[in-house]
């Protein structure tokens, strides 16, 4: 039995053709924009996750910049500590010179003068070990906290305090410094408060700062290395959720274009069915 419903094929083909045309249009937009999500309703859950990760990745990038600055600050302090070590070596030389029994009064005065200047310089160096006006050596707790971005632990960029040996009264005063210099110039080797003991205490203090500075440098470097890997992983994950898959989308576009051509041909066939019914009626 032949009925007017034979024309229904035309509408079904037309609907399929319209749907395919919409998908082809979306594929073209995705390829043109480089983005998976081109409409407000596209993959909203994935977009929310991706934007959250992108925000965290952006925070990590700034954190890495903070870490790089912290690394530079510690490098600056390491250079200062190198100067302190060199001064300690020279003070040991002066002390050895001071043990020479042939030294004249003038010789001892010269040794004393240089030792005094060197000890004063050590205090100046440690006081001036600042980054952008912030003390590193002897800084208060949390003064130099550096954050590395969201979900990371901050580091306190500081070292312990420095002072001249305290086994003479009035620590860190000019009198104390002068006494220390006198002992060095005189070659004093008393076991408890002589130049030997004081120089050993001084060297230990500088060594402690150097070791802690090195540990802090390594800690920052390791943190930056971890953040670099973490940021790369975040960036890859964000790309997988937001950026278009060019190979896959190109395949879908080609498929859609083939279907569009076939649909157009089928639409003509469906339309021909209607023409057949009209010819039958007219006859």
mmCIF file of C-alpha atoms in Angstrom:
data_model
loop_
_atom_site.group_PDB
_atom_site.id
_atom_site.type_symbol
_atom_site.label_atom_id
_atom_site.label_comp_id
_atom_site.label_asym_id
_atom_site.label_seq_id
_atom_site.Cartn_x
_atom_site.Cartn_y
_atom_site.Cartn_z
ATOM 1 C CA UNK A 1 0.000 0.000 0.000
ATOM 2 C CA UNK A 2 1.348 3.417 -0.927
ATOM 3 C CA UNK A 3 0.616 6.371 1.379
ATOM 4 C CA UNK A 4 1.594 9.994 1.725
ATOM 5 C CA UNK A 5 3.892 8.920 4.612
ATOM 6 C CA UNK A 6 6.376 7.865 1.990
ATOM 7 C CA UNK A 7 7.536 11.489 2.156
ATOM 8 C CA UNK A 8 8.633 10.930 5.774
ATOM 9 C CA UNK A 9 11.989 9.640 4.536
ATOM 10 C CA UNK A 10 12.701 13.102 3.207
ATOM 11 C CA UNK A 11 12.281 14.680 6.648
ATOM 12 C CA UNK A 12 14.331 12.043 8.422
ATOM 13 C CA UNK A 13 17.182 12.427 5.954
ATOM 14 C CA UNK A 14 16.945 16.195 6.245
ATOM 15 C CA UNK A 15 17.122 15.956 10.043
ATOM 16 C CA UNK A 16 20.189 13.711 9.882
ATOM 17 C CA UNK A 17 21.782 16.087 7.409
ATOM 18 C CA UNK A 18 21.149 19.059 9.724
ATOM 19 C CA UNK A 19 22.631 17.224 12.715
ATOM 20 C CA UNK A 20 25.708 16.224 10.731
ATOM 21 C CA UNK A 21 26.093 19.781 9.483
ATOM 22 C CA UNK A 22 26.122 20.994 13.082
ATOM 23 C CA UNK A 23 28.845 18.472 14.015
ATOM 24 C CA UNK A 24 30.917 19.465 10.979
ATOM 25 C CA UNK A 25 30.570 23.098 12.018
ATOM 26 C CA UNK A 26 31.743 22.257 15.556
ATOM 27 C CA UNK A 27 34.740 20.314 14.244
ATOM 28 C CA UNK A 28 35.739 23.251 12.078
ATOM 29 C CA UNK A 29 35.417 25.637 15.033
ATOM 30 C CA UNK A 30 37.494 23.367 17.257
ATOM 31 C CA UNK A 31 40.225 23.070 14.657
ATOM 32 C CA UNK A 32 40.183 26.812 14.053
ATOM 33 C CA UNK A 33 40.309 27.725 17.757
ATOM 34 C CA UNK A 34 42.514 24.856 18.951
ATOM 35 C CA UNK A 35 40.095 24.287 21.831
ATOM 36 C CA UNK A 36 37.892 21.326 22.642
ATOM 37 C CA UNK A 37 35.143 23.352 24.244
ATOM 38 C CA UNK A 38 33.642 25.926 21.908
ATOM 39 C CA UNK A 39 30.183 26.304 23.422
ATOM 40 C CA UNK A 40 29.059 26.934 27.018
ATOM 41 C CA UNK A 41 27.600 23.438 27.260
ATOM 42 C CA UNK A 42 30.640 21.547 25.981
ATOM 43 C CA UNK A 43 32.248 19.243 28.553
ATOM 44 C CA UNK A 44 31.560 21.603 31.452
ATOM 45 C CA UNK A 45 32.865 19.178 34.082
ATOM 46 C CA UNK A 46 36.166 18.688 32.283
ATOM 47 C CA UNK A 47 36.456 22.437 31.792
ATOM 48 C CA UNK A 48 35.972 23.087 35.513
ATOM 49 C CA UNK A 49 38.692 20.585 36.411
ATOM 50 C CA UNK A 50 41.023 21.973 33.760
ATOM 51 C CA UNK A 51 40.585 25.587 34.866
ATOM 52 C CA UNK A 52 41.270 24.588 38.477
ATOM 53 C CA UNK A 53 44.480 22.852 37.463
ATOM 54 C CA UNK A 54 45.429 25.761 35.227
ATOM 55 C CA UNK A 55 45.033 28.129 38.175
ATOM 56 C CA UNK A 56 47.235 25.908 40.328
ATOM 57 C CA UNK A 57 49.820 25.642 37.545
ATOM 58 C CA UNK A 58 49.866 29.445 37.272
ATOM 59 C CA UNK A 59 50.435 29.638 41.036
ATOM 60 C CA UNK A 60 53.322 27.166 40.745
ATOM 61 C CA UNK A 61 54.960 29.231 38.006
ATOM 62 C CA UNK A 62 55.011 32.270 40.290
ATOM 63 C CA UNK A 63 56.216 30.017 43.105
ATOM 64 C CA UNK A 64 59.135 28.958 40.925
ATOM 65 C CA UNK A 65 59.954 32.620 40.360
ATOM 66 C CA UNK A 66 59.900 33.127 44.137
ATOM 67 C CA UNK A 67 62.168 30.113 44.535
ATOM 68 C CA UNK A 68 64.623 31.453 41.973
ATOM 69 C CA UNK A 69 64.870 34.703 43.924
ATOM 70 C CA UNK A 70 65.403 32.769 47.150
ATOM 71 C CA UNK A 71 68.148 30.792 45.444
ATOM 72 C CA UNK A 72 69.875 34.010 44.413
ATOM 73 C CA UNK A 73 69.662 35.299 47.979
ATOM 74 C CA UNK A 74 71.315 32.149 49.329
ATOM 75 C CA UNK A 75 74.010 32.336 46.636
ATOM 76 C CA UNK A 76 74.736 35.882 47.794
ATOM 77 C CA UNK A 77 75.114 34.672 51.377
ATOM 78 C CA UNK A 78 77.363 31.813 50.257
ATOM 79 C CA UNK A 79 79.690 34.357 48.663
ATOM 80 C CA UNK A 80 79.770 36.277 51.939
ATOM 81 C CA UNK A 81 80.523 33.091 53.863
ATOM 82 C CA UNK A 82 83.390 32.400 51.494
ATOM 83 C CA UNK A 83 84.840 35.744 52.547
ATOM 84 C CA UNK A 84 84.417 34.790 56.199
ATOM 85 C CA UNK A 85 86.285 31.530 55.645
ATOM 86 C CA UNK A 86 89.128 33.376 53.976
ATOM 87 C CA UNK A 87 89.323 35.746 56.951
ATOM 88 C CA UNK A 88 89.464 32.807 59.367
ATOM 89 C CA UNK A 89 92.383 31.392 57.396
ATOM 90 C CA UNK A 90 94.194 34.727 57.567
ATOM 91 C CA UNK A 91 93.553 35.009 61.308
ATOM 92 C CA UNK A 92 95.150 31.581 61.750
ATOM 93 C CA UNK A 93 98.171 32.857 59.837
ATOM 94 C CA UNK A 94 98.357 35.955 62.048
ATOM 95 C CA UNK A 95 98.137 33.780 65.143
ATOM 96 C CA UNK A 96 100.975 31.591 63.865
ATOM 97 C CA UNK A 97 103.025 34.736 63.182
ATOM 98 C CA UNK A 98 102.259 35.884 66.718
ATOM 99 C CA UNK A 99 103.938 32.808 68.191
ATOM 100 C CA UNK A 100 107.330 33.961 66.883
ATOM 101 C CA UNK A 101 109.416 34.941 69.892
ATOM 102 C CA UNK A 102 111.538 37.276 67.770
ATOM 103 C CA UNK A 103 108.604 39.647 67.152
ATOM 104 C CA UNK A 104 109.234 43.223 68.140
ATOM 105 C CA UNK A 105 106.680 45.524 69.731
ATOM 106 C CA UNK A 106 106.109 47.010 66.292
ATOM 107 C CA UNK A 107 105.565 43.533 64.811
ATOM 108 C CA UNK A 108 102.961 42.662 67.406
ATOM 109 C CA UNK A 109 101.204 46.009 66.881
ATOM 110 C CA UNK A 110 101.020 45.329 63.134
ATOM 111 C CA UNK A 111 99.578 41.858 63.699
ATOM 112 C CA UNK A 112 97.132 43.241 66.240
ATOM 113 C CA UNK A 113 96.018 45.996 63.856
ATOM 114 C CA UNK A 114 95.332 43.597 61.000
ATOM 115 C CA UNK A 115 93.528 41.127 63.272
ATOM 116 C CA UNK A 116 91.320 43.925 64.615
ATOM 117 C CA UNK A 117 90.398 45.058 61.108
ATOM 118 C CA UNK A 118 89.627 41.494 60.011
ATOM 119 C CA UNK A 119 87.408 40.791 63.024
ATOM 120 C CA UNK A 120 85.572 44.077 62.445
ATOM 121 C CA UNK A 121 85.100 43.096 58.786
ATOM 122 C CA UNK A 122 83.584 39.766 59.788
ATOM 123 C CA UNK A 123 80.930 41.558 61.810
ATOM 124 C CA UNK A 124 80.272 43.963 58.941
ATOM 125 C CA UNK A 125 79.925 41.159 56.379
ATOM 126 C CA UNK A 126 77.396 39.204 58.416
ATOM 127 C CA UNK A 127 75.381 42.329 59.214
ATOM 128 C CA UNK A 128 75.321 43.331 55.537
ATOM 129 C CA UNK A 129 74.201 39.897 54.308
ATOM 130 C CA UNK A 130 70.819 41.226 53.230
ATOM 131 C CA UNK A 131 68.569 40.621 50.246
ATOM 132 C CA UNK A 132 66.434 43.618 49.312
ATOM 133 C CA UNK A 133 67.000 44.990 52.804
ATOM 134 C CA UNK A 134 66.058 41.738 54.550
ATOM 135 C CA UNK A 135 68.673 40.125 56.779
ATOM 136 C CA UNK A 136 69.550 36.506 56.030
ATOM 137 C CA UNK A 137 72.049 35.781 58.797
ATOM 138 C CA UNK A 138 70.352 36.052 62.176
ATOM 139 C CA UNK A 139 66.938 36.858 60.691
ATOM 140 C CA UNK A 140 63.932 36.407 62.961
ATOM 141 C CA UNK A 141 61.696 33.377 62.484
ATOM 142 C CA UNK A 142 59.321 33.641 59.513
ATOM 143 C CA UNK A 143 60.812 36.957 58.394
ATOM 144 C CA UNK A 144 61.834 35.502 55.031
ATOM 145 C CA UNK A 145 59.146 32.895 54.397
ATOM 146 C CA UNK A 146 58.987 32.105 50.687
ATOM 147 C CA UNK A 147 55.963 30.305 49.249
ATOM 148 C CA UNK A 148 56.254 28.152 46.139
ATOM 149 C CA UNK A 149 52.600 28.258 45.128
ATOM 150 C CA UNK A 150 49.398 26.499 46.078
ATOM 151 C CA UNK A 151 49.671 23.194 47.936
ATOM 152 C CA UNK A 152 53.373 23.675 48.686
ATOM 153 C CA UNK A 153 55.252 24.296 51.922
ATOM 154 C CA UNK A 154 56.967 27.632 52.489
ATOM 155 C CA UNK A 155 60.679 27.815 53.298
ATOM 156 C CA UNK A 156 62.194 30.223 55.804
ATOM 157 C CA UNK A 157 65.211 31.696 54.028
ATOM 158 C CA UNK A 158 67.398 32.507 56.991
ATOM 159 C CA UNK A 159 70.517 31.338 58.804
ATOM 160 C CA UNK A 160 71.468 31.424 62.440
ATOM 161 C CA UNK A 161 73.079 34.433 64.024
ATOM 162 C CA UNK A 162 76.826 35.120 64.005
ATOM 163 C CA UNK A 163 78.925 36.496 66.810
ATOM 164 C CA UNK A 164 82.553 36.611 67.769
ATOM 165 C CA UNK A 165 83.693 34.026 70.347
ATOM 166 C CA UNK A 166 82.141 34.709 73.747
ATOM 167 C CA UNK A 167 84.699 33.212 76.126
ATOM 168 C CA UNK A 168 85.800 36.693 77.066
ATOM 169 C CA UNK A 169 83.534 39.140 78.868
ATOM 170 C CA UNK A 170 81.412 41.695 77.040
ATOM 171 C CA UNK A 171 80.741 39.673 73.889
ATOM 172 C CA UNK A 172 80.587 41.577 70.603
ATOM 173 C CA UNK A 173 81.874 44.843 72.068
ATOM 174 C CA UNK A 174 84.905 46.689 70.753
ATOM 175 C CA UNK A 175 86.751 45.760 73.953
ATOM 176 C CA UNK A 176 85.967 42.111 73.324
ATOM 177 C CA UNK A 177 87.086 42.360 69.710
ATOM 178 C CA UNK A 178 90.278 44.123 70.736
ATOM 179 C CA UNK A 179 90.980 41.445 73.345
ATOM 180 C CA UNK A 180 90.563 38.731 70.748
ATOM 181 C CA UNK A 181 92.933 40.557 68.386
ATOM 182 C CA UNK A 182 95.473 41.000 71.195
ATOM 183 C CA UNK A 183 95.448 37.279 71.895
ATOM 184 C CA UNK A 184 95.962 36.492 68.198
ATOM 185 C CA UNK A 185 98.837 38.948 67.820
ATOM 186 C CA UNK A 186 100.511 37.714 70.986
ATOM 187 C CA UNK A 187 100.297 34.087 69.889
ATOM 188 C CA UNK A 188 98.353 33.224 73.056
ATOM 189 C CA UNK A 189 97.745 29.459 73.204
ATOM 190 C CA UNK A 190 95.997 29.146 76.586
ATOM 191 C CA UNK A 191 93.757 26.083 76.576
ATOM 192 C CA UNK A 192 90.508 27.690 77.697
ATOM 193 C CA UNK A 193 90.346 31.312 76.544
ATOM 194 C CA UNK A 194 93.490 31.660 74.434
ATOM 195 C CA UNK A 195 93.610 32.478 70.731
ATOM 196 C CA UNK A 196 93.656 28.783 69.797
ATOM 197 C CA UNK A 197 90.343 28.087 71.519
ATOM 198 C CA UNK A 198 88.756 31.310 70.270
ATOM 199 C CA UNK A 199 89.829 30.731 66.679
ATOM 200 C CA UNK A 200 88.438 27.202 66.835
ATOM 201 C CA UNK A 201 85.124 28.557 68.118
ATOM 202 C CA UNK A 202 85.136 31.183 65.370
ATOM 203 C CA UNK A 203 85.816 28.595 62.676
ATOM 204 C CA UNK A 204 83.059 26.347 64.046
ATOM 205 C CA UNK A 205 80.597 29.234 63.900
ATOM 206 C CA UNK A 206 81.472 30.010 60.264
ATOM 207 C CA UNK A 207 81.400 26.319 59.345
ATOM 208 C CA UNK A 208 77.913 25.970 60.831
ATOM 209 C CA UNK A 209 76.649 28.901 58.771
ATOM 210 C CA UNK A 210 78.260 27.483 55.619
ATOM 211 C CA UNK A 211 76.790 24.011 56.137
ATOM 212 C CA UNK A 212 73.316 25.383 56.826
ATOM 213 C CA UNK A 213 73.509 27.708 53.827
ATOM 214 C CA UNK A 214 74.489 24.788 51.608
ATOM 215 C CA UNK A 215 71.633 22.694 52.959
ATOM 216 C CA UNK A 216 69.196 25.567 52.361
ATOM 217 C CA UNK A 217 70.487 25.989 48.806
ATOM 218 C CA UNK A 218 69.996 22.283 48.107
ATOM 219 C CA UNK A 219 66.521 22.367 49.631
ATOM 220 C CA UNK A 220 65.474 25.230 47.372
ATOM 221 C CA UNK A 221 67.038 23.578 44.318
ATOM 222 C CA UNK A 222 65.259 20.293 45.030
ATOM 223 C CA UNK A 223 61.966 22.120 45.523
ATOM 224 C CA UNK A 224 62.364 23.926 42.201
ATOM 225 C CA UNK A 225 63.160 20.648 40.441
ATOM 226 C CA UNK A 226 60.031 19.052 41.921
ATOM 227 C CA UNK A 227 57.892 22.046 40.964
ATOM 228 C CA UNK A 228 59.216 21.934 37.399
ATOM 229 C CA UNK A 229 58.105 18.312 37.030
ATOM 230 C CA UNK A 230 54.786 19.029 38.742
ATOM 231 C CA UNK A 231 54.094 22.035 36.534
ATOM 232 C CA UNK A 232 54.876 20.035 33.387
ATOM 233 C CA UNK A 233 52.420 17.350 34.490
ATOM 234 C CA UNK A 234 49.724 19.922 35.236
ATOM 235 C CA UNK A 235 50.245 21.603 31.879
ATOM 236 C CA UNK A 236 49.931 18.278 30.063
ATOM 237 C CA UNK A 237 46.759 17.392 31.949
ATOM 238 C CA UNK A 238 45.219 20.808 31.281
ATOM 239 C CA UNK A 239 46.046 20.448 27.582
ATOM 240 C CA UNK A 240 44.378 17.040 27.455
ATOM 241 C CA UNK A 241 41.163 18.561 28.813
ATOM 242 C CA UNK A 242 41.155 21.889 26.959
ATOM 243 C CA UNK A 243 43.170 21.643 23.738
ATOM 244 C CA UNK A 244 41.717 20.003 20.676
ATOM 245 C CA UNK A 245 42.966 16.630 19.482
ATOM 246 C CA UNK A 246 43.883 17.714 15.960
ATOM 247 C CA UNK A 247 44.300 14.199 14.594
ATOM 248 C CA UNK A 248 41.021 12.970 16.046
ATOM 249 C CA UNK A 249 39.088 16.100 15.180
ATOM 250 C CA UNK A 250 40.405 16.117 11.607
ATOM 251 C CA UNK A 251 39.189 12.532 11.261
ATOM 252 C CA UNK A 252 35.770 13.537 12.579
ATOM 253 C CA UNK A 253 35.649 16.468 10.163
ATOM 254 C CA UNK A 254 36.468 14.239 7.203
ATOM 255 C CA UNK A 255 33.832 11.757 8.355
ATOM 256 C CA UNK A 256 31.275 14.536 8.707
ATOM 257 C CA UNK A 257 32.048 15.908 5.248
ATOM 258 C CA UNK A 258 31.609 12.445 3.709
ATOM 259 C CA UNK A 259 28.310 12.045 5.531
ATOM 260 C CA UNK A 260 27.241 15.497 4.348
ATOM 261 C CA UNK A 261 27.826 14.518 0.726
ATOM 262 C CA UNK A 262 26.029 11.212 1.205
ATOM 263 C CA UNK A 263 23.178 12.932 3.042
ATOM 264 C CA UNK A 264 22.747 15.435 0.244
ATOM 265 C CA UNK A 265 22.516 12.588 -2.253
ATOM 266 C CA UNK A 266 20.043 10.728 -0.065
ATOM 267 C CA UNK A 267 17.993 13.883 0.352
ATOM 268 C CA UNK A 268 17.654 14.043 -3.407
ATOM 269 C CA UNK A 269 16.582 10.382 -3.431
ATOM 270 C CA UNK A 270 14.010 11.005 -0.692
ATOM 271 C CA UNK A 271 12.712 14.003 -2.579
ATOM 272 C CA UNK A 272 12.400 11.840 -5.679
ATOM 273 C CA UNK A 273 10.043 9.551 -3.798
ATOM 274 C CA UNK A 274 7.689 12.447 -3.284
ATOM 275 C CA UNK A 275 7.885 13.321 -6.974
ATOM 276 C CA UNK A 276 6.902 9.736 -7.764
ATOM 277 C CA UNK A 277 3.784 9.994 -5.651
ATOM 278 C CA UNK A 278 2.856 13.253 -7.383
ATOM 279 C CA UNK A 279 3.310 11.669 -10.809
ATOM 280 C CA UNK A 280 1.051 8.780 -9.770
ATOM 281 C CA UNK A 281 -1.689 11.145 -8.671
ATOM 282 C CA UNK A 282 -1.456 13.193 -11.847
ATOM 283 C CA UNK A 283 -1.767 10.119 -14.009
#
